[in-house]
Coordinates of C-alpha atoms in Angstrom, one line a residue:
M65 CA -24.7 -35.3 -14.4
L66 CA -24.2 -33.3 -11.3
S67 CA -26.9 -33.3 -8.8
F68 CA -27.2 -30.2 -6.5
P69 CA -29.2 -30.7 -3.2
A70 CA -32.7 -29.1 -3.2
L71 CA -32.4 -26.3 -0.7
S72 CA -34.7 -23.4 0.2
P73 CA -33.7 -19.9 -1.1
V74 CA -32.8 -19.1 2.8
L75 CA -30.2 -21.9 2.8
W76 CA -28.7 -21.0 -0.4
L77 CA -28.3 -17.6 0.9
L78 CA -26.8 -18.8 4.1
I79 CA -24.4 -20.8 2.0
L80 CA -23.5 -17.6 -0.2
L81 CA -22.7 -15.7 3.1
A82 CA -20.6 -18.5 4.4
L83 CA -18.6 -18.3 1.1
A84 CA -18.3 -14.5 1.3
G85 CA -17.1 -14.9 5.0
H86 CA -14.5 -17.7 4.0
M87 CA -13.2 -15.1 1.4
A88 CA -13.0 -12.5 4.0
L89 CA -11.2 -14.6 6.6
W90 CA -8.6 -16.0 4.3
T91 CA -7.8 -12.7 2.6
R92 CA -7.2 -11.2 6.0
I93 CA -5.1 -13.9 7.0
H94 CA -3.3 -13.3 3.7
C95 CA -2.7 -9.7 4.7
F96 CA -1.4 -10.3 8.1
F97 CA 1.3 -13.0 7.0
H98 CA 2.3 -10.8 4.2
S99 CA 3.1 -8.0 6.6
L100 CA 5.5 -10.0 8.6
P101 CA 9.3 -9.3 8.7
W102 CA 10.2 -12.8 7.6
K103 CA 12.3 -14.0 4.7
Q104 CA 10.5 -13.6 1.4
T105 CA 10.8 -17.3 0.5
V106 CA 8.9 -18.2 3.6
I107 CA 6.4 -15.5 2.9
D108 CA 6.0 -16.8 -0.6
W109 CA 5.3 -20.5 0.6
I110 CA 2.8 -19.3 3.2
E111 CA 0.9 -17.2 0.6
L112 CA 0.9 -20.3 -1.8
A113 CA -0.6 -22.4 1.1
I114 CA -3.2 -19.7 2.0
M115 CA -4.3 -19.4 -1.8
I116 CA -4.6 -23.2 -1.8
V117 CA -6.7 -23.3 1.1
T118 CA -8.9 -20.4 0.0
A119 CA -9.9 -22.3 -3.3
A120 CA -9.9 -25.8 -2.1
L121 CA -12.4 -25.5 1.1
P122 CA -15.1 -24.2 -1.2
I123 CA -14.5 -27.0 -3.7
G124 CA -14.3 -29.5 -1.0
Y125 CA -17.6 -28.4 0.3
L126 CA -19.2 -28.4 -3.0
A127 CA -18.0 -32.2 -3.6
Y128 CA -19.3 -33.0 -0.2
F129 CA -22.7 -31.6 -0.9
I130 CA -23.0 -33.4 -4.2
W131 CA -21.3 -36.8 -3.6
G132 CA -21.3 -37.0 0.4
P133 CA -24.0 -38.4 2.4
A134 CA -27.5 -36.8 2.4
L135 CA -27.8 -34.1 4.8
D136 CA -31.0 -33.3 6.9
W137 CA -30.8 -29.5 6.5
N138 CA -33.5 -29.1 9.3
S139 CA -31.6 -30.9 11.9
V140 CA -29.9 -28.7 14.5
A141 CA -27.1 -31.2 14.7
I142 CA -26.0 -30.6 11.2
W143 CA -25.4 -26.9 12.1
T144 CA -23.8 -27.3 15.5
G145 CA -21.2 -29.9 14.7
G146 CA -19.3 -31.7 12.0
P147 CA -18.3 -30.2 8.5
L148 CA -20.9 -27.5 8.8
L149 CA -19.3 -26.0 11.9
Y150 CA -16.9 -24.1 9.9
F151 CA -20.0 -22.2 8.3
W152 CA -20.3 -20.5 11.7
V153 CA -16.8 -19.4 11.5
C154 CA -17.3 -17.9 8.2
W155 CA -20.6 -16.2 9.2
A156 CA -18.6 -14.5 12.2
A157 CA -16.0 -13.6 9.9
L158 CA -18.2 -11.7 7.6
L159 CA -19.7 -9.9 10.6
V160 CA -16.2 -8.8 11.5
A161 CA -15.6 -7.9 7.9
C162 CA -18.7 -5.9 7.5
G163 CA -17.7 -4.1 11.1
L164 CA -14.0 -3.3 9.5
W165 CA -15.7 -2.1 6.3
L166 CA -17.7 0.5 8.3
Q167 CA -14.6 1.3 10.2
H168 CA -12.8 2.1 7.0
R169 CA -15.6 4.4 6.1
Y170 CA -15.5 6.2 9.3
D171 CA -11.7 6.5 8.8
E172 CA -12.5 8.1 5.4
Y173 CA -15.1 10.4 6.8
H174 CA -12.7 11.6 9.7
A175 CA -9.9 12.2 7.2
A176 CA -11.9 14.2 4.9
N177 CA -11.5 17.1 7.6
Y178 CA -7.9 17.2 6.9
F179 CA -7.3 17.0 3.0
T180 CA -8.8 18.0 -0.6
A181 CA -7.9 16.1 -3.7
K182 CA -7.9 16.5 -7.3
R183 CA -6.6 14.7 -10.3
L184 CA -4.1 16.8 -12.6
A185 CA -3.7 14.0 -15.2
E186 CA -4.4 10.5 -16.2
I187 CA -1.6 9.0 -18.6
D188 CA -1.9 5.9 -20.6
L189 CA 1.8 5.3 -21.4
T190 CA 0.9 3.1 -24.4
A191 CA -0.7 6.0 -26.1
E192 CA 2.8 8.0 -25.6
C193 CA 5.4 5.4 -25.9
D194 CA 6.2 2.2 -27.9
L195 CA 4.8 -0.9 -25.9
A196 CA 7.8 -2.6 -26.7
D197 CA 9.9 -0.1 -24.8
L198 CA 7.8 0.0 -21.8
A199 CA 7.9 -3.7 -20.7
I200 CA 9.1 -7.1 -21.3
P201 CA 6.6 -9.5 -23.3
K202 CA 5.2 -11.2 -20.5
I203 CA 3.9 -7.9 -19.0
Q204 CA 2.6 -6.8 -22.5
R205 CA 0.6 -9.7 -22.6
I206 CA -0.9 -9.3 -19.1
H207 CA -1.3 -5.7 -19.8
R208 CA -4.0 -6.7 -22.3
L209 CA -6.3 -8.2 -19.8
P210 CA -9.6 -6.1 -19.8
G211 CA -9.4 -3.5 -17.3
N212 CA -5.7 -3.9 -16.4
Q213 CA -4.2 -0.5 -15.7
I214 CA -0.5 -1.5 -14.8
L215 CA 0.5 0.9 -18.0
E216 CA -1.4 3.7 -16.7
Y217 CA -0.7 6.2 -13.8
V218 CA -2.8 9.2 -12.4
V219 CA -1.2 12.4 -11.3
T220 CA -3.0 13.7 -8.1
E221 CA -2.6 16.8 -6.2
K222 CA -3.7 16.8 -2.3
E223 CA -3.8 19.7 0.0
L224 CA -3.1 18.4 3.4
F225 CA -4.3 20.3 6.5
L226 CA -1.9 20.1 9.5
P227 CA -2.8 21.3 12.8
R228 CA 0.7 22.2 13.7
L229 CA 2.2 23.4 10.3
P230 CA 4.5 26.4 10.9
E231 CA 3.2 29.5 8.9
T232 CA 6.4 29.5 6.7
L233 CA 5.6 26.3 5.5
D234 CA 2.2 27.0 4.4
G235 CA 2.2 26.2 0.7
F236 CA 5.2 24.0 0.7
T237 CA 4.9 21.1 -1.8
I238 CA 6.2 17.5 -2.0
T239 CA 6.0 15.0 -4.8
H240 CA 5.5 11.6 -3.2
L241 CA 6.6 8.5 -5.2
S242 CA 6.5 5.1 -3.8
D243 CA 6.8 1.4 -4.7
L244 CA 8.9 1.8 -8.0
H245 CA 9.8 -1.9 -8.2
L246 CA 12.6 -2.1 -10.5
T247 CA 12.2 -5.8 -11.3
G248 CA 13.5 -5.7 -15.2
E249 CA 10.1 -6.4 -16.2
F250 CA 9.1 -2.8 -16.7
L251 CA 11.8 -1.1 -18.7
P252 CA 13.7 2.0 -18.1
A253 CA 11.3 4.1 -20.6
F254 CA 8.5 3.2 -18.2
Y255 CA 10.3 5.0 -15.3
Q256 CA 11.7 7.8 -17.5
H257 CA 8.3 8.8 -18.5
A258 CA 7.1 8.8 -14.8
F259 CA 10.2 10.6 -13.5
E260 CA 9.7 13.3 -16.0
T261 CA 6.2 13.9 -14.9
A262 CA 7.4 13.8 -11.2
N263 CA 10.1 16.4 -12.1
N264 CA 7.5 18.8 -14.0
L265 CA 5.4 19.0 -10.9
Q266 CA 8.2 21.4 -9.6
S267 CA 7.8 20.4 -6.1
D268 CA 9.9 22.0 -3.3
L269 CA 10.9 18.4 -2.1
M270 CA 10.6 14.9 -3.4
V271 CA 10.3 11.6 -1.3
I272 CA 10.4 8.0 -2.3
S273 CA 8.8 5.7 0.3
G274 CA 10.5 2.3 -0.5
D275 CA 10.4 -0.7 -2.6
I276 CA 12.9 0.9 -5.3
F277 CA 14.8 -2.1 -6.3
D278 CA 13.8 -6.0 -6.5
K279 CA 16.8 -7.3 -8.6
D280 CA 20.5 -6.4 -8.3
H281 CA 20.9 -5.8 -12.1
C282 CA 18.3 -3.0 -11.8
I283 CA 20.6 -0.9 -9.7
A284 CA 22.6 -0.2 -12.9
W285 CA 19.3 1.3 -14.3
S286 CA 19.6 4.0 -11.6
E287 CA 21.6 6.8 -13.5
E288 CA 19.3 6.9 -16.4
T289 CA 16.1 6.7 -14.2
L290 CA 16.2 7.8 -10.6
G291 CA 19.2 9.8 -11.0
K292 CA 17.0 12.3 -13.3
L293 CA 14.8 13.1 -10.3
S294 CA 15.4 16.5 -8.9
A295 CA 13.8 18.9 -6.3
P296 CA 15.1 22.2 -5.0
E297 CA 15.1 21.0 -1.4
G298 CA 16.4 17.4 -2.1
V299 CA 15.2 14.1 -3.2
Y300 CA 14.8 11.8 0.0
F301 CA 14.3 8.0 0.0
V302 CA 13.8 5.0 2.4
L303 CA 14.1 1.4 1.4
G304 CA 11.1 -1.2 1.9
N305 CA 10.8 -5.0 2.0
H306 CA 11.4 -5.7 -1.6
D307 CA 14.7 -3.9 -1.3
T308 CA 15.7 -6.6 1.0
R309 CA 15.3 -9.2 -1.9
L310 CA 18.9 -7.7 -3.0
S311 CA 21.8 -9.7 -2.2
D312 CA 22.9 -6.7 -0.4
V313 CA 21.1 -3.3 0.3
A314 CA 24.4 -1.3 0.7
P315 CA 25.1 -1.1 -3.1
A316 CA 21.8 0.4 -3.6
R317 CA 22.1 3.0 -1.0
A318 CA 25.5 3.8 -2.3
E319 CA 24.5 4.3 -6.0
L320 CA 21.5 6.4 -4.9
T321 CA 23.5 8.5 -2.7
R322 CA 26.2 9.0 -5.4
L323 CA 23.5 10.4 -7.7
G324 CA 22.4 13.0 -5.2
L325 CA 19.5 11.3 -3.7
I326 CA 19.4 11.6 0.4
D327 CA 19.1 8.4 2.5
L328 CA 16.8 8.8 5.2
G329 CA 16.8 5.1 6.0
G330 CA 16.9 4.2 9.9
R331 CA 17.7 7.9 10.9
W332 CA 16.5 11.4 11.7
L333 CA 17.9 14.8 10.8
K334 CA 17.4 18.5 11.6
T335 CA 17.3 20.5 8.8
E336 CA 15.7 23.8 7.8
L337 CA 12.9 24.6 5.1
R338 CA 12.2 28.0 4.2
G339 CA 14.2 29.2 7.1
T340 CA 12.3 27.1 9.7
P341 CA 13.6 24.0 11.8
I342 CA 11.9 20.7 10.6
I343 CA 12.7 17.1 11.4
L344 CA 13.0 14.5 8.4
A345 CA 13.2 11.0 9.4
G346 CA 13.0 7.7 7.7
D347 CA 11.4 4.4 9.1
E348 CA 12.1 1.1 7.2
A349 CA 10.9 -1.0 9.9
P350 CA 9.9 -4.1 10.5
W351 CA 12.3 -5.4 7.6
L352 CA 15.2 -2.8 8.2
P353 CA 16.0 -0.4 11.1
T354 CA 13.6 2.1 12.3
M355 CA 14.6 5.5 13.4
Q356 CA 17.7 5.2 15.7
N357 CA 17.9 7.4 18.9
I358 CA 14.4 8.9 18.2
E359 CA 14.1 9.8 21.7
A360 CA 16.9 12.2 21.5
C361 CA 15.1 14.0 18.7
P362 CA 14.2 17.8 19.8
A363 CA 10.5 18.4 20.0
E364 CA 10.8 22.3 20.2
E365 CA 13.2 25.2 19.4
N366 CA 12.8 28.5 21.3
G367 CA 9.6 27.3 22.7
E368 CA 7.9 26.3 19.2
H369 CA 7.0 22.9 18.2
I370 CA 9.4 21.5 15.5
F371 CA 7.4 20.1 12.6
R372 CA 8.1 16.5 12.2
L373 CA 7.8 14.5 8.8
A374 CA 8.4 10.9 8.5
V375 CA 9.0 8.7 5.4
A376 CA 7.9 5.0 6.1
H377 CA 7.6 2.2 3.8
T378 CA 4.6 0.6 5.4
P379 CA 1.6 2.5 6.8
D380 CA 1.4 0.0 9.5
R381 CA 4.0 2.5 11.4
L382 CA 1.3 5.1 11.7
H383 CA 0.9 4.3 15.4
F384 CA 4.5 4.5 16.0
A385 CA 4.8 7.9 14.3
A386 CA 1.8 9.0 16.5
R387 CA 3.3 8.1 19.8
H388 CA 6.7 9.8 18.7
D389 CA 4.7 13.2 18.0
F390 CA 5.3 13.2 14.2
D391 CA 2.9 15.8 12.2
L392 CA 3.0 14.0 8.9
V393 CA 3.9 10.4 7.4
L394 CA 4.3 9.6 3.7
A395 CA 4.1 5.9 3.3
G396 CA 3.4 3.2 0.5
H397 CA 3.6 -0.5 0.4
N398 CA 0.0 -1.3 0.0
H399 CA -0.4 -0.4 -3.6
G400 CA -4.1 0.5 -3.0
G401 CA -4.9 -3.1 -2.7
Q402 CA -4.3 -3.4 -6.6
I403 CA -7.8 -4.8 -7.2
R404 CA -10.7 -2.9 -6.0
L405 CA -14.3 -3.7 -6.2
P406 CA -17.4 -1.3 -6.4
V407 CA -18.5 -0.7 -2.9
I408 CA -16.3 -3.4 -1.1
G409 CA -13.1 -1.6 -2.1
P410 CA -9.6 -3.3 -2.0
L411 CA -9.4 -7.1 -1.3
I412 CA -5.8 -7.5 0.0
S413 CA -3.2 -5.4 1.4
P414 CA 0.1 -6.5 2.7
S415 CA -0.6 -5.1 6.1
R416 CA -1.5 -6.3 9.7
Y417 CA -4.5 -4.1 9.6
G418 CA -5.8 -5.7 6.4
V419 CA -7.1 -3.2 3.9
R420 CA -7.5 -0.3 6.3
Y421 CA -4.5 1.7 5.1
A422 CA -4.7 0.5 1.5
S423 CA -4.3 4.2 0.2
G424 CA -5.5 7.6 0.9
V425 CA -5.1 10.0 3.8
F426 CA -5.6 9.0 7.5
F427 CA -5.4 10.8 10.9
E428 CA -4.5 9.6 14.1
T429 CA -3.8 12.6 16.7
P430 CA -1.2 14.2 16.1
T431 CA -0.4 12.6 12.9
L432 CA -1.6 13.0 9.3
M433 CA -0.6 10.1 6.9
H434 CA -0.6 9.9 3.0
V435 CA -0.5 6.5 1.5
S436 CA 0.5 6.2 -2.1
R437 CA -0.7 3.6 -4.4
G438 CA 2.7 3.4 -5.6
L439 CA 4.0 3.4 -9.3
S440 CA 4.5 -0.5 -10.1
G441 CA 4.7 -3.9 -8.5
T442 CA 5.7 -7.5 -8.8
F443 CA 2.0 -8.7 -9.4
P444 CA 1.2 -7.0 -12.7
L445 CA -2.4 -6.4 -12.3
R446 CA -4.3 -3.3 -11.4
I447 CA -8.2 -3.2 -11.6
R448 CA -9.8 0.1 -10.6
C449 CA -6.6 1.1 -8.8
Q450 CA -4.3 3.2 -11.1
P451 CA -0.8 3.7 -10.2
E452 CA -0.1 7.1 -8.6
I453 CA 2.2 10.0 -8.4
S454 CA 1.1 12.6 -5.9
R455 CA 1.8 16.2 -5.4
I456 CA 1.1 17.1 -1.9
I457 CA 0.6 20.9 -0.7
L458 CA 0.9 21.5 2.9
R459 CA -1.5 23.9 4.5
R460 CA -2.2 25.1 8.0
K461 CA -5.4 23.8 9.4
K462 CA -7.5 26.7 10.4

């Protein structure tokens, strides 16, 4: 029979707080390494090692407390050296995590001055399509896990209030898609339904902010899926880190371009919307090139600021965009965290900023950023974090 040490309620509370800090520390480490522009096989091995350490340390401590030498919990030496020294690291990590949680709440409070949001629809694909047409058997089984929302998506409409939006672009609409993840596990019918919904929003322009393909053979699905997307002012795309898993990204770019989509990857272009000059730029860093020769991009025309819109895969590029005077960034990559707990929020996000930019709207002068929760993913679990298609309405901030 297992024998647990007889501890006071205070000591048990300290142990539980240390466990919470341990989880906060290692999930943040996980986030950081996942954000690095290394080969995916290297990242996969590092993530596996992190998951093993995250699970093994608490188990090791539990075994130590049960079968190890008796500990004098009232001794100062126990708490200032030896195995329990790691508890101080965990408590410190928990304090930092609480501080970051407060920062994230402030981000939300600050950004609330720059947008409004509402849900237009919540769609359960299994109620509208045959499950066998939507996904392979493995995904069908995982979908049945209680609370899993991988075969649902929500359509949102967000008004973004931009301080420097030209008057002629007030009311201009953009459909924002992200993280499509054509892996072969979600079948063409899944995407056809979502893309029909995207088209029916009838936005002026459409963007896809990366992670389109994971597998080479899925490029052949483009004509019956991505090729159906349309918008009067064009459908623009950038690639993301998962697109680099292809044997070569060039065929993917070529096929999407052949189908009429416009490749913004690693470049900027000056165009006109509603007769107003605008800069559209694509940032695929750190996995692929960022905007080339951005210093030569014009900032004004006839003494008037030229509105700048960047499509980036990762929201980690917000600070780069702010330094280069962009007005709006549309990003994805973080999937909203995929698992979101009440009050706490998302647990893991593949960002060097942890879960700060998991999804939503953020402002760093002079740049407003919208981060989509994306449509799919390679980890088929969504808890309290529905996939998302967004219709954005640009508004002048008064």
